[in-house]
Short mmCIF file of N, CA and C in Angstrom, two decimals:
data_model
loop_
_atom_site.label_atom_id
_atom_site.label_comp_id
_atom_site.label_asym_id
_atom_site.label_seq_id
_atom_site.Cartn_x
_atom_site.Cartn_y
_atom_site.Cartn_z
N MET A 52 -5.76 -6.93 15.82
CA MET A 52 -5.78 -6.10 14.61
C MET A 52 -6.00 -7.02 13.41
N SER A 53 -6.90 -6.67 12.56
CA SER A 53 -7.19 -7.50 11.39
C SER A 53 -6.07 -7.39 10.37
N ALA A 54 -6.00 -8.37 9.49
CA ALA A 54 -4.99 -8.33 8.44
C ALA A 54 -5.19 -7.13 7.53
N TYR A 55 -6.47 -6.76 7.29
CA TYR A 55 -6.75 -5.59 6.45
C TYR A 55 -6.14 -4.35 7.06
N THR A 56 -6.46 -4.12 8.33
CA THR A 56 -5.94 -2.94 9.00
C THR A 56 -4.43 -2.98 9.04
N ASN A 57 -3.88 -4.15 9.25
CA ASN A 57 -2.44 -4.31 9.35
C ASN A 57 -1.74 -3.86 8.07
N TRP A 58 -2.13 -4.38 6.91
CA TRP A 58 -1.42 -4.01 5.68
C TRP A 58 -1.70 -2.57 5.30
N LYS A 59 -2.92 -2.12 5.52
CA LYS A 59 -3.27 -0.74 5.17
C LYS A 59 -2.53 0.24 6.08
N GLU A 60 -2.51 -0.04 7.37
CA GLU A 60 -1.82 0.85 8.31
C GLU A 60 -0.32 0.86 8.06
N ARG A 61 0.26 -0.28 7.77
CA ARG A 61 1.70 -0.33 7.50
C ARG A 61 2.06 0.45 6.24
N THR A 62 1.24 0.31 5.21
CA THR A 62 1.49 1.04 3.98
C THR A 62 1.37 2.54 4.21
N THR A 63 0.32 2.95 4.89
CA THR A 63 0.11 4.37 5.17
C THR A 63 1.24 4.93 6.03
N ALA A 64 1.66 4.18 7.04
CA ALA A 64 2.74 4.65 7.91
C ALA A 64 4.04 4.82 7.14
N ARG A 65 4.34 3.88 6.25
CA ARG A 65 5.58 3.98 5.46
C ARG A 65 5.53 5.19 4.55
N LEU A 66 4.42 5.40 3.88
CA LEU A 66 4.30 6.54 2.98
C LEU A 66 4.28 7.86 3.74
N ALA A 67 3.71 7.86 4.94
CA ALA A 67 3.63 9.09 5.73
C ALA A 67 5.01 9.63 6.07
N ARG A 68 5.99 8.76 6.19
CA ARG A 68 7.36 9.22 6.46
C ARG A 68 7.89 10.06 5.31
N GLU A 69 7.38 9.84 4.12
CA GLU A 69 7.84 10.57 2.94
C GLU A 69 6.94 11.74 2.56
N ILE A 70 5.62 11.53 2.66
CA ILE A 70 4.70 12.55 2.13
C ILE A 70 3.66 13.04 3.13
N GLY A 71 3.79 12.66 4.39
CA GLY A 71 2.89 13.17 5.43
C GLY A 71 1.45 12.69 5.29
N VAL A 72 0.52 13.60 5.60
CA VAL A 72 -0.90 13.22 5.65
C VAL A 72 -1.46 12.83 4.28
N LEU A 73 -0.80 13.22 3.23
CA LEU A 73 -1.23 12.84 1.89
C LEU A 73 -1.23 11.31 1.72
N ALA A 74 -0.42 10.62 2.51
CA ALA A 74 -0.32 9.17 2.41
C ALA A 74 -1.66 8.48 2.62
N GLU A 75 -2.39 8.88 3.64
CA GLU A 75 -3.68 8.24 3.93
C GLU A 75 -4.68 8.46 2.80
N ILE A 76 -4.68 9.64 2.23
CA ILE A 76 -5.58 9.95 1.12
C ILE A 76 -5.26 9.07 -0.08
N ILE A 77 -3.98 8.97 -0.41
CA ILE A 77 -3.57 8.18 -1.56
C ILE A 77 -3.92 6.71 -1.36
N VAL A 78 -3.60 6.16 -0.19
CA VAL A 78 -3.88 4.75 0.07
C VAL A 78 -5.39 4.49 0.00
N ASP A 79 -6.18 5.36 0.62
CA ASP A 79 -7.64 5.19 0.58
C ASP A 79 -8.17 5.25 -0.85
N ASP A 80 -7.63 6.16 -1.67
CA ASP A 80 -8.06 6.27 -3.06
C ASP A 80 -7.75 4.99 -3.84
N VAL A 81 -6.57 4.44 -3.64
CA VAL A 81 -6.18 3.21 -4.35
C VAL A 81 -7.05 2.04 -3.89
N VAL A 82 -7.29 1.94 -2.59
CA VAL A 82 -8.14 0.87 -2.06
C VAL A 82 -9.54 0.97 -2.67
N PHE A 83 -10.07 2.19 -2.73
CA PHE A 83 -11.40 2.40 -3.32
C PHE A 83 -11.39 2.06 -4.80
N GLU A 84 -10.38 2.55 -5.52
CA GLU A 84 -10.28 2.33 -6.97
C GLU A 84 -10.25 0.84 -7.31
N LEU A 85 -9.56 0.07 -6.50
CA LEU A 85 -9.46 -1.37 -6.74
C LEU A 85 -10.63 -2.16 -6.17
N GLY A 86 -11.50 -1.47 -5.44
CA GLY A 86 -12.66 -2.14 -4.86
C GLY A 86 -12.30 -3.09 -3.74
N LEU A 87 -11.21 -2.81 -3.04
CA LEU A 87 -10.80 -3.69 -1.97
C LEU A 87 -11.67 -3.55 -0.73
N GLY A 88 -12.19 -2.35 -0.50
CA GLY A 88 -13.04 -2.14 0.66
C GLY A 88 -12.39 -2.66 1.92
N ASP A 89 -13.08 -3.55 2.62
CA ASP A 89 -12.54 -4.15 3.84
C ASP A 89 -11.91 -5.51 3.57
N ALA A 90 -11.58 -5.75 2.33
CA ALA A 90 -11.03 -7.05 1.95
C ALA A 90 -9.63 -7.27 2.53
N VAL A 91 -9.31 -8.51 2.69
CA VAL A 91 -7.97 -8.90 3.08
C VAL A 91 -7.27 -9.37 1.82
N MET A 92 -6.09 -8.84 1.57
CA MET A 92 -5.35 -9.28 0.39
C MET A 92 -4.81 -10.68 0.68
N THR A 93 -5.18 -11.63 -0.17
CA THR A 93 -4.81 -13.02 0.08
C THR A 93 -3.89 -13.60 -0.99
N THR A 94 -3.66 -12.86 -2.06
CA THR A 94 -2.80 -13.40 -3.12
C THR A 94 -1.75 -12.37 -3.52
N PRO A 95 -0.61 -12.85 -4.00
CA PRO A 95 0.41 -11.92 -4.50
C PRO A 95 -0.13 -11.04 -5.63
N ARG A 96 -1.06 -11.56 -6.42
CA ARG A 96 -1.64 -10.78 -7.52
C ARG A 96 -2.36 -9.53 -6.98
N GLN A 97 -3.10 -9.67 -5.89
CA GLN A 97 -3.78 -8.53 -5.28
C GLN A 97 -2.76 -7.51 -4.76
N VAL A 98 -1.71 -8.01 -4.13
CA VAL A 98 -0.67 -7.12 -3.61
C VAL A 98 -0.03 -6.35 -4.76
N MET A 99 0.30 -7.03 -5.84
CA MET A 99 0.97 -6.37 -6.96
C MET A 99 0.04 -5.37 -7.65
N ALA A 100 -1.24 -5.68 -7.78
CA ALA A 100 -2.18 -4.72 -8.36
C ALA A 100 -2.26 -3.47 -7.48
N PHE A 101 -2.32 -3.67 -6.18
CA PHE A 101 -2.35 -2.55 -5.24
C PHE A 101 -1.10 -1.70 -5.39
N LEU A 102 0.07 -2.33 -5.42
CA LEU A 102 1.33 -1.59 -5.50
C LEU A 102 1.48 -0.87 -6.84
N THR A 103 1.03 -1.47 -7.91
CA THR A 103 1.09 -0.83 -9.23
C THR A 103 0.26 0.45 -9.24
N HIS A 104 -0.95 0.37 -8.72
CA HIS A 104 -1.81 1.56 -8.66
C HIS A 104 -1.23 2.59 -7.70
N LEU A 105 -0.70 2.12 -6.59
CA LEU A 105 -0.13 3.02 -5.60
C LEU A 105 1.05 3.80 -6.19
N GLN A 106 1.92 3.11 -6.90
CA GLN A 106 3.09 3.76 -7.48
C GLN A 106 2.69 4.87 -8.44
N ARG A 107 1.64 4.66 -9.21
CA ARG A 107 1.18 5.69 -10.15
C ARG A 107 0.68 6.93 -9.43
N GLU A 108 0.15 6.76 -8.22
CA GLU A 108 -0.43 7.87 -7.48
C GLU A 108 0.59 8.67 -6.67
N LEU A 109 1.75 8.10 -6.45
CA LEU A 109 2.76 8.78 -5.62
C LEU A 109 3.37 9.97 -6.36
N PRO A 110 3.72 11.01 -5.61
CA PRO A 110 4.37 12.17 -6.24
C PRO A 110 5.70 11.78 -6.87
N GLU A 111 6.04 12.43 -7.96
CA GLU A 111 7.29 12.13 -8.66
C GLU A 111 8.52 12.63 -7.91
N THR A 112 8.31 13.44 -6.89
CA THR A 112 9.43 14.04 -6.16
C THR A 112 10.04 13.11 -5.13
N ILE A 113 9.49 11.91 -4.97
CA ILE A 113 10.04 10.96 -4.01
C ILE A 113 10.56 9.74 -4.76
N ASP A 114 11.30 8.89 -4.05
CA ASP A 114 11.84 7.66 -4.64
C ASP A 114 10.74 6.60 -4.68
N ARG A 115 9.90 6.69 -5.71
CA ARG A 115 8.75 5.79 -5.80
C ARG A 115 9.16 4.33 -5.87
N GLU A 116 10.16 4.02 -6.68
CA GLU A 116 10.58 2.62 -6.82
C GLU A 116 11.07 2.04 -5.51
N GLY A 117 11.90 2.80 -4.82
CA GLY A 117 12.44 2.33 -3.55
C GLY A 117 11.36 2.12 -2.51
N ILE A 118 10.43 3.05 -2.43
CA ILE A 118 9.35 2.94 -1.46
C ILE A 118 8.45 1.76 -1.79
N ILE A 119 8.10 1.61 -3.06
CA ILE A 119 7.24 0.49 -3.47
C ILE A 119 7.93 -0.84 -3.19
N ARG A 120 9.23 -0.90 -3.42
CA ARG A 120 9.98 -2.13 -3.14
C ARG A 120 9.90 -2.48 -1.65
N GLU A 121 10.09 -1.48 -0.79
CA GLU A 121 9.99 -1.71 0.66
C GLU A 121 8.60 -2.18 1.06
N ILE A 122 7.60 -1.49 0.55
CA ILE A 122 6.21 -1.86 0.88
C ILE A 122 5.89 -3.25 0.35
N ALA A 123 6.36 -3.57 -0.85
CA ALA A 123 6.12 -4.90 -1.43
C ALA A 123 6.69 -5.99 -0.54
N ASN A 124 7.93 -5.81 -0.10
CA ASN A 124 8.54 -6.81 0.77
C ASN A 124 7.75 -6.99 2.05
N GLU A 125 7.31 -5.88 2.63
CA GLU A 125 6.55 -5.96 3.88
C GLU A 125 5.19 -6.62 3.67
N LEU A 126 4.48 -6.21 2.61
CA LEU A 126 3.15 -6.78 2.37
C LEU A 126 3.22 -8.27 2.02
N LEU A 127 4.22 -8.64 1.24
CA LEU A 127 4.35 -10.06 0.90
C LEU A 127 4.73 -10.89 2.12
N SER A 128 5.50 -10.30 3.04
CA SER A 128 5.83 -11.04 4.26
C SER A 128 4.58 -11.21 5.14
N ILE A 129 3.71 -10.20 5.16
CA ILE A 129 2.44 -10.32 5.90
C ILE A 129 1.59 -11.41 5.26
N LEU A 130 1.56 -11.42 3.94
CA LEU A 130 0.74 -12.39 3.21
C LEU A 130 1.17 -13.82 3.51
N HIS A 131 2.47 -14.02 3.66
CA HIS A 131 3.00 -15.37 3.87
C HIS A 131 3.11 -15.76 5.34
N SER A 132 2.71 -14.88 6.23
CA SER A 132 2.82 -15.22 7.66
C SER A 132 1.54 -15.82 8.20
#
């Protein structure tokens, strides 16, 4: 599994627990908006830009801060592995 698929799938899976199928749409929109395409995130700056955009797109009815914090920890651990 590529690093791209890994971080994208992990993010989508985590969000899907909260918002269902909408998670994949939101993640794909943010990836497209940032022009990541099939890119592999290689710097903390890329991860933080992704998470900032992602947080803005999430519904207000969920714990956005908590979810973003969890995803940030996971993505940064992938980045450093």
